[in-house]
Amino acid sequence: MGESNADLFDPRTVMDSDFSTGGLACRSGSVSDSDFAFAFNDSNFSDRVLRIEIIPDFPETKSDGEGGTSIAVWVRNRKRRREEIKKETVDLLVDFGEQIINCNMPDTEDGASYGNEDEEDVAMIEELPSGDEAAPSNDSMWSMDCSTVLRVKTLHISSPILAAKSPFFYKLFSNGMRESEQRHVTLRIHASEEAALMDLLNFMYSNTLSRMTTTALLDVLMAADKFEVASCMRYCSRSLRNLPMTCESALLYLDLPSTVLMADAVQPLTDAAKQFLAARFKDITKFQDELLNLPLAGIEAVLSSDDLQVGSEDSIYEFVLKWARIHYPKLEDRREVLGLRLCHLIRFPYMNCRKLRKVLTCNDFDSEVASKLVLGALLFKAETPFRQRSLAAEEASGTCHRFVERAYKYRPVKVVEFELPSQQCIVYLDLKREDCACLFPTSRLYSHAFYLGGQGFFLSAHCNMDQQSSYHCFGLFLGMQEKGSVSFAVDYEFSARSKPTEEFVSKYKGNYTFTGGKAVGYRNLFGMTWTEFMAEDSLYFINGVVHLRAELTIRK
C-alpha cells in the first residue's frame, strides 16, 4: 500500500465527510456517519477514560428535575449564565498526571442528571466525598467554593471517534504535550450542562439524540457549538426546524449567542425563524401593539421582509421611530441602534419627499447619518426607471433590500413641481402587470399622496364597468386628500406611454373644483375592454409596466 501523507485524524481531511453530511441517518461508506453506538462507554472499544467533574450551578439557576424546562425558564437561566460566565475563564489544568479541562459552557439550560439504563455498560461512577454532601445553599457559600465537585462520571471513550467528530477533541488528543498521551482526561462542567454533554457524547457515537424537545435540543446545540461538533449542530438545527414554530421559539433562535448564530449549520434555523416572524406580522397596522413589544432581533426580521402589508414606507419609518423611543429612551443609545442596526432596513428611496425633509431634522438620527440616507434616496429617485429596476435586481439576492419595492398599499409616485408661471405638478405612476391583474374585477389601488398648493392629492387606478355596464375596463381618478370646506379649482390631464413610439399620449383632459374627499377621473381611460388592455400585445404595457402621467395646474 502506498504511503499517504494525510493525517487520519486531521480535521481538514476526516471532518470533510462529516461536514458534507446531507441527512441525519447514517449512511454506509461514510466514516463520520457510521453507527458506533455499540462502542459507547465500552472498555473493549475504548483507549481512554473521560472523567466528568460536575460542579454546582450558578445561584438561582433552576431545573424542573426531569431534563426539560419551559422556553421562558430556559431563556431566563441562559441570560443569567451569560452574565455570570463573563466573570470566568476557561483553564487548562494538570492535576496528578491527569488532563483537566474546565469547560464552563455559557448559555445552557439546566438539565437533569444523565441516566444510563443499561447498568452493564455503565462505567464506574466515582462519588467524591464532597458529592455525598448537600450542595451549598446560599450565594456566599457558593462564591467561597465554586469549584466544589458534586459528583464525577467516568466514561470509556474512543479518541479516534471523538477526534473525527470534533476539532476540540482532535486538538485535545494531538496537542503534542505529554498530557495528550495520558489515558485519563477530565472535563469539568456545571450540573445544568450534564445532560446536554452526555447527549452530545452519545450522538458522536450514534448520530442520533433521544431527547427531542425544544429546550433539550437547544442545550445540545449549545454544547455542540462549545465542543465544535458540526454534525450535531446540523442535527439539532434540522430537528428544531421540524418542530412547530412559535413567536417565542423564533425569537429565542434569533437571540442565541453570536458564536452559534454565525455557524453555517444554524443558518437554516435562523432563516426559518425570520421567515416565520415576517409572515406572522405581515400586516404591520393590524399587529402594531405586538410588534412594539418585540426585541431588536424580531424587529429586524420583520422589517427585512419585502412582503409587508403597509400603506407606504413612510409608515415603516414612523413605526421604527416609535419602537426605538420605547426600547431605547436614552438618545445616545437610540441613535446608535438606529444608525447601526435599523436604518438600512428602512427603504428611504420609497419614502415621500415631504417625509424625507423631516428625516433631515429628526433628532433621533445623527445628522450625518440622516444626510447620507436622504441623499441616497434622492439620487435613487432621480434615476431612470430602468436603472432603478437594475439597482433593485442587484440587491434582491443580498441581505440589504433598500432599493427593493415592498408590496405597498399605496404606490410610490415621482413628482415634478413648478411654481411659475402658475402652480403646477406632473405626477408619474408606474404599475406592473401583476399590479393591474390584481385589480380585476372590482378592486382599486392608490398612489402615495402628493401636494399642490399646500393640498394633498392622490391617484387611484380602478377596474370598473364602463358607463353602459357592459364590460370591465381600466379607470384612472384624481382625488383630494383633505376633508373639509376647502375649495380648489384644478385643470388636469391624464397621459400614458404607448407603443410603438413609447411616448406619452394624452388620454383625457378636464377641470374640476375639488372639495375635501372628492375624486374625479375617467372610467375607461384607454377606450378598450379589460381583456384588450391586459393582452400580451397590449399597446400600453412596456416591458411589463404601464406608465401613467397626470398633470395638475391650479386655475387662477
Coordinates of C-alpha atoms in Angstrom, one line a residue:
M1 CA 0.0 0.0 0.0
G2 CA 1.4 3.4 -0.9
E3 CA 2.3 5.7 1.9
S4 CA -0.1 8.6 2.5
N5 CA 0.8 12.0 3.8
A6 CA -2.7 12.6 5.1
D7 CA -3.2 12.5 8.9
L8 CA -6.0 10.1 9.7
F9 CA -7.5 12.5 12.2
D10 CA -6.6 15.8 10.6
P11 CA -9.8 17.9 10.7
R12 CA -9.1 19.1 7.2
T13 CA -9.4 15.5 5.9
V14 CA -11.5 13.3 8.1
M15 CA -14.0 16.0 9.0
D16 CA -14.8 16.9 5.4
S17 CA -17.0 13.9 5.2
D18 CA -18.7 15.0 8.5
F19 CA -19.3 18.5 7.2
S20 CA -20.8 17.3 3.9
T21 CA -23.4 15.1 5.5
G22 CA -26.7 15.6 3.9
G23 CA -29.0 13.8 6.2
L24 CA -29.5 12.7 9.8
A25 CA -29.5 9.0 9.2
C26 CA -26.3 7.0 9.0
R27 CA -25.1 6.1 5.5
S28 CA -22.8 3.2 4.7
G29 CA -19.4 4.2 3.4
S30 CA -19.2 7.4 5.5
V31 CA -16.8 7.1 8.4
S32 CA -18.2 10.0 10.3
D33 CA -21.8 8.8 9.9
S34 CA -21.2 5.2 10.9
D35 CA -23.1 4.0 13.9
F36 CA -20.7 3.3 16.7
A37 CA -23.4 3.2 19.4
F38 CA -22.2 -0.3 20.4
A39 CA -18.9 1.1 21.4
F40 CA -20.2 3.9 23.6
N41 CA -18.8 3.6 27.1
D42 CA -17.4 0.2 26.4
S43 CA -13.9 -0.5 27.6
N44 CA -13.4 -3.1 24.9
F45 CA -13.6 -0.5 22.2
S46 CA -12.0 2.4 24.1
D47 CA -8.5 3.7 24.6
R48 CA -9.1 6.5 27.1
V49 CA -11.1 7.3 30.2
L50 CA -13.1 10.5 30.4
R51 CA -13.8 11.8 33.9
I52 CA -16.6 14.4 34.0
E53 CA -16.4 16.5 37.2
I54 CA -19.8 18.2 37.9
I55 CA -19.7 21.3 40.0
P56 CA -22.7 23.4 41.3
D57 CA -24.7 25.7 39.1
F58 CA -24.8 29.4 39.5
P59 CA -27.1 30.7 42.2
E60 CA -30.8 30.8 41.3
T61 CA -30.3 28.5 38.3
K62 CA -33.3 26.1 38.4
S63 CA -34.3 23.0 36.6
D64 CA -37.6 21.1 36.6
G65 CA -35.8 17.9 37.5
E66 CA -36.9 16.0 34.5
G67 CA -34.5 17.0 31.9
G68 CA -36.5 19.8 30.4
T69 CA -37.8 23.3 31.1
S70 CA -40.2 25.7 29.5
I71 CA -38.7 28.1 27.0
A72 CA -39.3 31.0 29.3
V73 CA -37.3 29.3 32.1
W74 CA -34.6 28.3 29.6
V75 CA -34.2 31.9 28.4
R76 CA -34.1 33.3 32.0
N77 CA -31.4 30.8 33.0
R78 CA -29.4 31.3 29.9
K79 CA -29.3 35.0 30.2
R80 CA -28.3 34.7 33.9
R81 CA -25.5 32.4 33.0
R82 CA -24.4 34.6 30.1
E83 CA -23.9 37.5 32.6
E84 CA -22.1 35.2 35.1
I85 CA -19.9 33.5 32.6
K86 CA -18.2 36.7 31.7
K87 CA -16.5 36.6 35.1
E88 CA -15.0 33.2 34.4
T89 CA -12.1 32.0 32.3
V90 CA -11.6 28.6 30.7
D91 CA -8.4 27.0 32.1
L92 CA -6.3 24.0 31.2
L93 CA -5.1 22.4 34.4
V94 CA -2.9 19.4 35.0
D95 CA -3.6 17.6 38.2
F96 CA -1.8 14.4 39.4
G97 CA -1.0 13.3 35.8
E98 CA -4.5 13.8 34.5
Q99 CA -5.6 16.4 32.0
I100 CA -8.4 18.5 33.4
I101 CA -10.4 20.8 31.1
N102 CA -12.5 23.4 32.9
C103 CA -15.4 23.7 30.4
N104 CA -17.8 26.2 31.7
M105 CA -20.1 26.3 28.7
P106 CA -22.2 29.5 28.6
D107 CA -25.9 29.9 28.0
T108 CA -27.1 26.4 28.6
E109 CA -30.3 25.0 30.2
D110 CA -30.4 23.2 33.4
G111 CA -30.9 19.5 32.7
A112 CA -31.4 16.5 34.9
S113 CA -28.6 14.0 35.5
Y114 CA -27.9 11.7 32.6
G115 CA -29.2 8.3 33.5
N116 CA -27.8 5.1 31.9
E117 CA -30.4 2.4 31.7
D118 CA -28.1 -0.5 30.9
E119 CA -26.1 -1.0 34.1
E120 CA -23.6 -3.4 32.4
D121 CA -22.5 -0.7 30.0
V122 CA -22.1 2.0 32.6
A123 CA -18.6 2.9 33.7
M124 CA -17.8 3.3 37.3
I125 CA -19.3 6.5 38.8
E126 CA -16.9 7.9 41.4
E127 CA -18.6 9.7 44.2
L128 CA -16.1 12.1 45.8
P129 CA -16.5 12.8 49.5
S130 CA -18.0 16.2 48.6
G131 CA -20.6 14.5 46.5
D132 CA -22.2 12.9 49.4
E133 CA -22.8 16.3 51.0
A134 CA -25.6 18.7 50.1
A135 CA -24.6 21.4 47.6
P136 CA -24.1 24.9 49.0
S137 CA -27.5 26.5 49.5
N138 CA -26.6 30.2 49.6
D139 CA -24.8 32.6 47.4
S140 CA -22.0 33.4 49.8
M141 CA -21.2 29.8 50.3
W142 CA -21.3 29.1 46.6
S143 CA -19.0 32.1 46.0
M144 CA -16.4 30.8 48.5
D145 CA -16.1 27.4 46.9
C146 CA -17.4 27.4 43.4
S147 CA -15.1 24.5 42.5
T148 CA -16.7 22.1 44.8
V149 CA -17.3 18.8 42.9
L150 CA -20.7 17.4 43.4
R151 CA -20.0 14.1 41.6
V152 CA -17.8 12.5 39.0
K153 CA -18.9 10.4 36.0
T154 CA -16.4 8.2 34.3
L155 CA -16.8 7.1 30.7
H156 CA -14.7 4.9 28.4
I157 CA -14.2 6.8 25.2
S158 CA -12.5 6.2 21.8
S159 CA -10.3 9.1 20.9
P160 CA -10.4 8.4 17.2
I161 CA -14.2 8.6 17.2
L162 CA -14.3 11.8 19.2
A163 CA -11.4 13.4 17.2
A164 CA -13.1 12.5 13.9
K165 CA -16.2 14.4 15.0
S166 CA -14.8 17.3 16.9
P167 CA -11.8 19.6 16.3
F168 CA -11.9 20.3 20.1
F169 CA -11.2 16.7 20.9
Y170 CA -8.8 16.3 18.0
K171 CA -6.6 19.1 19.4
L172 CA -7.1 17.7 22.9
F173 CA -5.7 14.3 21.8
S174 CA -3.0 15.5 19.5
N175 CA -1.6 18.7 21.0
G176 CA 1.9 17.3 21.3
M177 CA 2.0 17.6 25.0
R178 CA 2.8 14.8 27.4
E179 CA -0.8 15.2 28.7
S180 CA -2.2 14.3 25.3
E181 CA -0.8 10.8 25.9
Q182 CA -2.4 10.4 29.3
R183 CA -5.1 7.8 29.4
H184 CA -7.3 9.8 31.7
V185 CA -8.9 13.1 30.6
T186 CA -11.1 15.2 32.9
L187 CA -13.7 17.7 31.9
R188 CA -15.3 20.0 34.5
I189 CA -18.8 21.3 33.8
H190 CA -21.8 22.7 35.7
A191 CA -24.6 20.4 36.8
S192 CA -27.0 22.1 34.3
E193 CA -24.7 21.1 31.5
E194 CA -24.5 17.4 32.3
A195 CA -27.5 16.1 30.4
A196 CA -26.5 18.0 27.2
L197 CA -22.9 16.9 27.3
M198 CA -23.9 13.2 27.8
D199 CA -26.4 13.5 24.9
L200 CA -23.6 15.1 22.8
L201 CA -21.1 12.3 23.6
N202 CA -23.8 9.7 22.8
F203 CA -24.5 11.5 19.5
M204 CA -20.9 11.3 18.5
Y205 CA -21.1 7.6 18.6
S206 CA -24.7 7.0 17.3
N207 CA -25.6 10.1 15.2
T208 CA -28.9 10.4 17.0
L209 CA -30.5 12.0 20.0
S210 CA -33.0 10.6 22.4
R211 CA -34.5 13.9 23.8
M212 CA -36.2 15.9 21.1
T213 CA -37.9 18.8 23.0
T214 CA -37.1 22.4 22.1
T215 CA -35.1 23.1 25.2
A216 CA -33.3 19.8 25.2
L217 CA -32.2 20.3 21.6
L218 CA -31.1 23.9 22.4
D219 CA -29.0 22.5 25.2
V220 CA -27.3 20.1 22.9
L221 CA -26.9 22.7 20.2
M222 CA -25.0 24.9 22.7
A223 CA -22.8 22.0 23.8
A224 CA -22.1 21.0 20.2
D225 CA -21.0 24.6 19.5
K226 CA -18.8 24.6 22.6
F227 CA -17.1 21.3 21.6
E228 CA -17.2 22.0 17.8
V229 CA -19.3 19.1 16.7
A230 CA -20.7 20.5 13.4
S231 CA -22.7 17.3 12.6
C232 CA -24.6 17.6 15.8
M233 CA -25.3 21.3 15.3
R234 CA -26.8 20.4 11.9
Y235 CA -28.9 17.6 13.5
C236 CA -30.2 20.0 16.2
S237 CA -30.9 22.8 13.8
R238 CA -32.8 20.5 11.4
S239 CA -34.7 18.9 14.3
L240 CA -35.7 22.3 15.7
R241 CA -37.0 23.4 12.3
N242 CA -39.2 20.3 12.2
L243 CA -40.8 21.2 15.5
P244 CA -43.8 23.6 15.5
M245 CA -42.5 27.2 15.4
T246 CA -43.9 29.9 17.7
C247 CA -43.1 33.5 18.2
E248 CA -41.4 32.6 21.5
S249 CA -39.2 30.0 19.9
A250 CA -38.5 32.0 16.8
L251 CA -37.3 34.9 19.0
L252 CA -35.2 32.5 21.0
Y253 CA -33.4 31.1 18.0
L254 CA -32.5 34.7 16.9
D255 CA -31.1 35.5 20.3
L256 CA -28.7 32.6 20.5
P257 CA -25.1 33.6 21.3
S258 CA -23.2 35.1 18.3
T259 CA -20.9 32.1 18.0
V260 CA -23.9 29.8 17.5
L261 CA -25.6 32.2 15.1
M262 CA -22.5 32.5 12.9
A263 CA -22.3 28.8 12.4
D264 CA -23.3 27.6 8.9
A265 CA -25.2 24.7 10.4
V266 CA -27.6 27.1 12.3
Q267 CA -28.3 29.5 9.4
P268 CA -31.3 27.5 8.1
L269 CA -32.8 27.6 11.6
T270 CA -32.4 31.4 11.9
D271 CA -33.7 31.9 8.4
A272 CA -36.8 29.9 9.2
A273 CA -37.3 31.9 12.4
K274 CA -37.0 35.2 10.4
Q275 CA -39.5 33.9 7.8
F276 CA -41.9 32.9 10.5
L277 CA -41.9 36.3 12.2
A278 CA -42.1 38.1 8.8
A279 CA -45.2 36.1 7.9
R280 CA -46.7 36.3 11.3
F281 CA -46.5 40.1 11.5
K282 CA -47.0 40.7 7.8
D283 CA -49.8 43.3 8.4
I284 CA -47.9 45.9 10.5
T285 CA -51.0 48.0 11.1
K286 CA -53.0 45.0 12.5
F287 CA -50.3 43.8 14.8
Q288 CA -48.7 47.1 15.7
D289 CA -49.1 46.7 19.5
E290 CA -47.5 43.2 19.4
L291 CA -44.7 44.5 17.2
L292 CA -43.9 47.3 19.6
N293 CA -43.1 44.7 22.2
L294 CA -40.7 42.7 20.0
P295 CA -37.0 42.7 20.8
L296 CA -34.5 44.1 18.3
A297 CA -33.8 40.7 16.6
G298 CA -37.5 40.3 16.0
I299 CA -38.0 43.8 14.6
E300 CA -35.0 43.2 12.2
A301 CA -36.6 40.0 10.9
V302 CA -39.9 41.7 10.2
L303 CA -38.5 44.8 8.6
S304 CA -36.3 42.7 6.3
S305 CA -39.4 41.3 4.5
D306 CA -40.4 42.5 1.1
D307 CA -44.0 41.4 1.6
L308 CA -45.1 43.6 4.5
Q309 CA -48.6 44.9 4.1
V310 CA -48.2 48.5 4.8
G311 CA -49.6 51.7 3.3
S312 CA -46.2 53.2 2.5
E313 CA -42.6 53.3 3.6
D314 CA -43.4 56.4 5.5
S315 CA -45.4 54.3 7.8
I316 CA -42.4 52.0 8.3
Y317 CA -40.3 55.0 9.2
E318 CA -42.8 56.3 11.8
F319 CA -43.1 52.8 13.3
V320 CA -39.4 52.3 13.7
L321 CA -39.1 55.7 15.4
K322 CA -41.9 54.8 17.8
W323 CA -40.3 51.4 18.6
A324 CA -36.9 52.9 19.1
R325 CA -38.2 55.5 21.5
I326 CA -39.9 52.9 23.6
H327 CA -37.0 50.4 23.8
Y328 CA -34.1 53.0 23.8
P329 CA -35.2 56.0 25.9
K330 CA -31.7 57.4 26.0
L331 CA -31.0 59.5 22.9
E332 CA -27.4 58.2 22.6
D333 CA -28.5 54.6 22.6
R334 CA -31.3 55.3 20.2
R335 CA -29.1 56.9 17.7
E336 CA -26.7 54.0 17.9
V337 CA -29.3 51.3 17.3
L338 CA -31.0 53.4 14.5
G339 CA -27.7 54.1 12.8
L340 CA -26.1 50.7 13.1
R341 CA -29.0 48.2 13.1
L342 CA -32.2 49.7 11.7
C343 CA -31.6 52.5 9.2
H344 CA -30.6 50.1 6.4
L345 CA -34.0 48.3 6.9
I346 CA -36.0 51.4 6.2
R347 CA -36.3 51.8 2.4
F348 CA -35.8 55.6 2.2
P349 CA -35.9 55.7 -1.6
Y350 CA -39.6 54.9 -1.4
M351 CA -40.5 57.5 1.1
N352 CA -42.4 60.7 0.3
C353 CA -40.2 63.7 -0.3
R354 CA -42.0 65.6 2.4
K355 CA -41.2 62.9 4.8
L356 CA -37.5 62.8 3.7
R357 CA -37.3 66.5 4.6
K358 CA -38.4 65.6 8.1
V359 CA -35.7 62.9 8.4
L360 CA -33.1 65.7 8.0
T361 CA -34.4 67.5 11.1
C362 CA -35.2 64.3 13.1
N363 CA -33.2 64.4 16.3
D364 CA -33.3 60.6 16.7
F365 CA -30.8 60.2 13.8
D366 CA -27.3 61.5 13.8
S367 CA -27.3 64.5 11.4
E368 CA -24.5 63.0 9.3
V369 CA -26.3 59.6 9.0
A370 CA -29.6 61.4 8.2
S371 CA -27.9 63.4 5.4
K372 CA -26.4 60.3 3.8
L373 CA -29.7 58.4 3.9
V374 CA -31.7 61.3 2.3
L375 CA -29.1 62.0 -0.3
G376 CA -29.1 58.3 -1.3
A377 CA -32.8 58.3 -1.5
L378 CA -33.0 61.4 -3.7
L379 CA -30.3 60.1 -6.0
F380 CA -32.3 56.8 -6.5
K381 CA -35.4 58.8 -7.2
A382 CA -33.6 60.8 -9.9
E383 CA -32.5 57.6 -11.7
T384 CA -34.3 56.4 -14.8
P385 CA -36.9 53.6 -14.2
F386 CA -34.6 51.1 -16.0
R387 CA -31.7 52.0 -13.7
Q388 CA -33.9 51.8 -10.7
R389 CA -35.0 48.3 -11.6
S390 CA -31.4 47.3 -12.2
L391 CA -30.3 48.5 -8.8
A392 CA -33.3 46.7 -7.2
A393 CA -32.4 43.5 -9.0
E394 CA -28.7 43.7 -7.8
E395 CA -29.8 43.9 -4.2
A396 CA -32.6 41.3 -4.4
S397 CA -30.2 38.5 -3.8
G398 CA -28.5 40.2 -0.9
T399 CA -29.4 40.9 2.7
C400 CA -30.0 44.6 2.2
H401 CA -33.0 45.5 0.1
R402 CA -33.1 49.3 0.4
F403 CA -33.8 49.6 -3.4
V404 CA -36.4 46.8 -3.5
E405 CA -40.0 48.0 -3.5
R406 CA -42.3 46.4 -1.0
A407 CA -45.9 45.4 -1.6
Y408 CA -47.2 48.8 -0.6
K409 CA -50.9 49.5 -0.3
Y410 CA -50.1 53.0 -1.7
R411 CA -48.0 53.0 -4.8
P412 CA -45.0 55.4 -5.0
V413 CA -45.0 58.3 -7.5
K414 CA -42.5 60.7 -8.9
V415 CA -43.5 64.3 -8.8
V416 CA -42.1 67.4 -10.6
E417 CA -43.3 70.7 -9.1
F418 CA -43.4 74.2 -10.7
E419 CA -44.2 77.5 -9.1
L420 CA -44.1 79.7 -12.2
P421 CA -45.9 80.8 -14.4
S422 CA -48.5 79.0 -12.3
Q423 CA -48.6 76.4 -9.6
Q424 CA -48.3 73.0 -11.4
C425 CA -47.1 69.5 -10.7
I426 CA -46.5 66.5 -13.0
V427 CA -47.0 63.1 -11.4
Y428 CA -45.7 59.8 -12.7
L429 CA -47.2 56.5 -11.6
D430 CA -45.9 53.1 -12.9
L431 CA -48.0 50.0 -12.5
K432 CA -46.7 46.5 -13.1
R433 CA -48.8 44.0 -15.0
E434 CA -49.3 41.9 -11.8
D435 CA -50.5 45.1 -10.0
C436 CA -53.1 45.6 -12.7
A437 CA -54.1 41.9 -12.7
C438 CA -54.9 42.1 -9.0
L439 CA -57.5 44.9 -9.7
F440 CA -59.8 42.6 -11.6
P441 CA -62.8 42.5 -11.3
T442 CA -63.7 45.4 -8.9
S443 CA -60.6 46.4 -7.0
R444 CA -58.6 49.6 -6.9
L445 CA -55.2 50.8 -5.7
Y446 CA -54.0 54.2 -4.6
S447 CA -50.8 56.2 -5.0
H448 CA -48.8 58.0 -2.3
A449 CA -50.1 61.4 -1.6
F450 CA -48.5 64.3 -3.4
Y451 CA -49.0 68.0 -2.9
L452 CA -50.0 71.1 -4.9
G453 CA -50.7 74.5 -3.4
G454 CA -50.4 73.0 0.1
Q455 CA -53.2 70.5 -0.6
G456 CA -52.8 66.7 -0.7
F457 CA -53.9 64.8 -3.7
F458 CA -53.7 61.1 -4.8
L459 CA -54.3 59.0 -7.9
S460 CA -56.4 55.8 -7.9
A461 CA -56.4 53.1 -10.5
H462 CA -59.6 51.0 -10.9
C463 CA -61.0 48.0 -12.6
N464 CA -64.6 49.0 -13.1
M465 CA -67.5 48.6 -15.6
D466 CA -67.9 51.1 -18.4
Q467 CA -70.7 53.7 -18.4
Q468 CA -73.1 51.2 -20.0
S469 CA -72.0 48.5 -17.6
S470 CA -71.4 46.1 -20.5
Y471 CA -67.7 45.2 -19.8
H472 CA -64.8 45.7 -17.4
C473 CA -62.2 48.4 -18.2
F474 CA -59.3 50.4 -16.7
G475 CA -60.1 53.7 -15.0
L476 CA -57.9 56.4 -13.5
F477 CA -59.1 59.0 -11.0
L478 CA -57.7 62.0 -9.2
G479 CA -58.7 62.8 -5.6
M480 CA -58.1 65.4 -3.0
Q481 CA -57.0 64.1 0.4
E482 CA -58.0 66.7 2.9
K483 CA -61.6 66.7 4.0
G484 CA -63.4 69.9 4.9
S485 CA -64.8 73.0 3.3
V486 CA -61.6 73.9 1.2
S487 CA -62.4 74.5 -2.4
F488 CA -59.7 74.0 -5.0
A489 CA -60.1 74.5 -8.8
V490 CA -57.7 72.3 -10.8
D491 CA -57.1 71.6 -14.5
Y492 CA -55.8 68.1 -15.0
E493 CA -54.7 65.8 -17.9
F494 CA -54.1 62.1 -17.9
S495 CA -51.5 60.5 -20.3
A496 CA -49.9 57.1 -20.9
R497 CA -46.9 55.8 -22.8
S498 CA -48.0 53.9 -25.9
K499 CA -46.3 51.7 -28.4
P500 CA -44.7 51.9 -30.9
T501 CA -43.2 55.3 -30.0
E502 CA -43.3 54.7 -26.3
E503 CA -44.0 58.4 -25.8
F504 CA -46.7 59.8 -23.6
V505 CA -50.0 60.2 -25.3
S506 CA -52.8 62.3 -23.8
K507 CA -55.9 60.3 -22.9
Y508 CA -58.2 62.6 -21.0
K509 CA -58.4 66.3 -20.0
G510 CA -60.7 68.0 -17.6
N511 CA -61.1 70.6 -14.9
Y512 CA -62.7 70.2 -11.5
T513 CA -63.4 72.3 -8.4
F514 CA -62.4 70.0 -5.6
T515 CA -63.7 69.9 -2.1
G516 CA -62.3 67.6 0.6
G517 CA -62.7 63.9 0.0
K518 CA -63.9 64.2 -3.6
A519 CA -62.4 62.5 -6.7
V520 CA -62.7 62.9 -10.5
G521 CA -61.5 60.9 -13.5
Y522 CA -62.3 58.6 -16.4
R523 CA -63.9 55.2 -16.1
N524 CA -62.4 53.9 -19.4
L525 CA -59.1 55.6 -19.8
F526 CA -57.9 53.6 -22.8
G527 CA -61.2 53.2 -24.5
M528 CA -61.0 49.4 -24.6
T529 CA -62.1 46.3 -22.6
W530 CA -60.1 45.0 -19.7
T531 CA -59.1 41.9 -21.7
E532 CA -57.7 44.0 -24.5
F533 CA -55.9 46.2 -22.0
M534 CA -54.2 43.2 -20.3
A535 CA -53.4 41.3 -23.5
E536 CA -49.8 40.3 -24.2
D537 CA -49.8 42.6 -27.3
S538 CA -51.3 45.5 -25.4
L539 CA -50.1 48.9 -26.6
Y540 CA -49.7 50.2 -23.0
F541 CA -47.6 47.6 -21.3
I542 CA -43.9 48.3 -22.0
N543 CA -41.6 45.6 -20.5
G544 CA -44.5 44.6 -18.3
V545 CA -45.2 48.1 -16.9
V546 CA -47.9 50.7 -17.8
H547 CA -46.6 54.2 -17.4
L548 CA -49.1 56.8 -16.3
R549 CA -48.8 60.6 -16.0
A550 CA -51.1 63.2 -14.5
E551 CA -50.5 67.0 -14.9
L552 CA -52.3 69.2 -12.4
T553 CA -52.4 73.0 -12.6
I554 CA -54.2 75.4 -10.2
R555 CA -56.7 77.5 -12.1
K556 CA -56.4 81.2 -11.3

